[in-house]
């Protein structure tokens, strides 16, 4: 096999392993949840959290998850990553039937040209998660 084929095979195997592994050393803390009414039926819930990815991270995937909760139907969950004030990654996911959600993203990639691993995320990030929720207060 050629070197390029070997690299692609290795990258494929790493991807399969990466799907099964969730980095244990990547941490996040929930800092702030704000609910803003949109109309009499739904509100926008914004969760701001901090994600820390260590420089020596060896695992390829990170995950943003939300527990089963009330989510308004037909509205996606928006996830935004910021390094300081600079936006670096945006995602949109649908909620599952129970209201939970999960977004997997690459933290580390294999550069197919050089065969070396490259950290996509490293250091501290602010993560903002937006979801539309049904109003529980009839007065809104």
Coordinates of C-alpha atoms in Angstrom, one line a residue:
X1 CA 0.0 0.0 0.0
X2 CA 1.1 3.6 -0.6
X3 CA 1.8 6.0 2.1
X4 CA -1.4 8.0 1.3
X5 CA -3.5 4.9 1.5
X6 CA -1.9 4.0 4.8
X7 CA -2.7 7.5 6.2
X8 CA -6.3 7.3 5.0
X9 CA -6.8 3.9 6.5
X10 CA -5.3 5.1 9.8
X11 CA -7.6 8.2 9.7
X12 CA -10.6 6.0 9.1
X13 CA -9.7 3.7 12.0
X14 CA -9.1 6.7 14.3
X15 CA -12.5 8.1 13.3
X16 CA -14.3 4.8 14.2
X17 CA -12.4 4.8 17.6
X18 CA -13.1 8.5 18.1
X19 CA -16.9 8.0 17.7
X20 CA -16.8 5.5 20.5
X21 CA -14.7 7.7 22.8
X22 CA -15.6 10.9 24.5
X23 CA -12.8 13.0 25.9
X24 CA -12.8 12.8 29.7
X25 CA -10.3 15.6 30.2
X26 CA -12.4 18.2 28.3
X27 CA -14.5 19.9 30.8
X28 CA -17.4 22.4 30.8
X29 CA -19.1 24.3 33.6
X30 CA -22.6 25.7 33.3
X31 CA -22.4 29.4 34.2
X32 CA -25.5 31.2 33.2
X33 CA -29.0 30.4 32.0
X34 CA -31.3 33.2 30.7
X35 CA -34.9 32.8 29.5
X36 CA -36.3 35.6 27.2
X37 CA -40.0 35.5 26.2
X38 CA -40.5 35.5 22.4
X39 CA -44.3 35.5 22.4
X40 CA -47.2 34.1 24.6
X41 CA -46.3 30.5 23.6
X42 CA -42.5 30.2 23.5
X43 CA -39.3 31.6 25.0
X44 CA -35.6 31.5 24.1
X45 CA -33.4 29.8 26.6
X46 CA -29.7 30.8 26.4
X47 CA -27.1 28.7 28.3
X48 CA -23.6 30.1 28.5
X49 CA -20.9 27.7 29.6
X50 CA -17.1 27.5 29.5
X51 CA -15.3 24.6 27.8
X52 CA -11.6 23.8 28.5
X53 CA -9.6 21.6 26.2
X54 CA -6.1 20.8 27.5
X55 CA -3.1 21.3 25.2
X56 CA -2.1 17.7 25.7
X57 CA -5.5 16.3 24.6
X58 CA -5.1 13.0 22.7
X59 CA -8.8 12.2 21.9
X60 CA -10.4 13.3 18.6
X61 CA -14.0 14.1 19.7
X62 CA -15.8 16.5 21.9
X63 CA -19.5 16.5 22.7
X64 CA -22.2 19.0 23.7
X65 CA -25.2 17.3 25.3
X66 CA -28.4 18.4 26.8
X67 CA -30.6 16.4 29.1
X68 CA -34.2 15.6 28.3
X69 CA -36.1 18.8 28.8
X70 CA -39.1 20.7 27.4
X71 CA -38.1 21.9 23.9
X72 CA -40.6 23.6 21.6
X73 CA -41.3 21.3 18.6
X74 CA -39.8 22.3 15.2
X75 CA -37.1 24.5 16.6
X76 CA -33.5 23.5 16.4
X77 CA -30.9 23.9 19.1
X78 CA -28.1 26.4 18.1
X79 CA -24.6 25.9 19.6
X80 CA -22.0 28.6 19.2
X81 CA -18.3 28.4 20.3
X82 CA -16.2 31.5 21.0
X83 CA -12.5 31.9 21.7
X84 CA -12.6 35.1 23.7
X85 CA -14.9 37.4 21.6
X86 CA -14.1 35.6 18.3
X87 CA -16.7 33.1 16.9
X88 CA -14.9 29.9 15.9
X89 CA -17.6 27.3 15.3
X90 CA -21.4 27.2 15.0
X91 CA -23.7 24.2 14.9
X92 CA -27.4 23.4 14.7
X93 CA -28.9 20.1 16.0
X94 CA -32.5 18.8 16.3
X95 CA -33.8 17.7 19.7
X96 CA -34.6 14.0 20.1
X97 CA -38.2 12.9 20.9
X98 CA -37.5 13.3 24.7
X99 CA -36.1 16.8 24.3
X100 CA -32.5 15.8 24.7
X101 CA -29.8 16.7 22.2
X102 CA -26.2 15.8 21.3
X103 CA -23.6 17.4 19.1
X104 CA -20.3 15.7 18.4
X105 CA -17.4 17.8 17.0
X106 CA -13.8 17.2 16.1
X107 CA -11.3 18.4 18.7
X108 CA -8.3 16.9 17.0
X109 CA -7.7 16.1 13.3
X110 CA -5.2 14.1 11.3
X111 CA -3.6 16.3 8.6
X112 CA -3.6 14.0 5.5
X113 CA -0.8 15.9 3.9
X114 CA 1.7 15.7 6.8
X115 CA 0.4 12.7 8.7
X116 CA 0.5 14.8 11.9
X117 CA -2.3 15.5 14.4
X118 CA -3.6 19.0 14.6
X119 CA -5.6 20.4 17.5
X120 CA -8.8 22.0 16.2
X121 CA -9.8 23.2 19.7
X122 CA -7.3 24.1 22.5
X123 CA -7.7 26.2 25.6
X124 CA -10.7 27.9 27.0
X125 CA -13.9 28.6 25.0
X126 CA -17.3 30.2 25.7
X127 CA -20.1 28.0 24.5
X128 CA -23.6 29.5 24.0
X129 CA -26.5 27.1 23.6
X130 CA -29.9 28.5 22.4
X131 CA -33.1 26.5 22.5
X132 CA -36.7 27.5 22.1
X133 CA -38.8 26.3 25.0
X134 CA -42.6 26.4 25.7
X135 CA -43.7 29.0 28.2
X136 CA -44.8 27.6 31.6
X137 CA -46.1 31.0 32.8
X138 CA -49.5 31.8 31.3
X139 CA -49.1 35.5 32.1
X140 CA -46.2 36.0 29.6

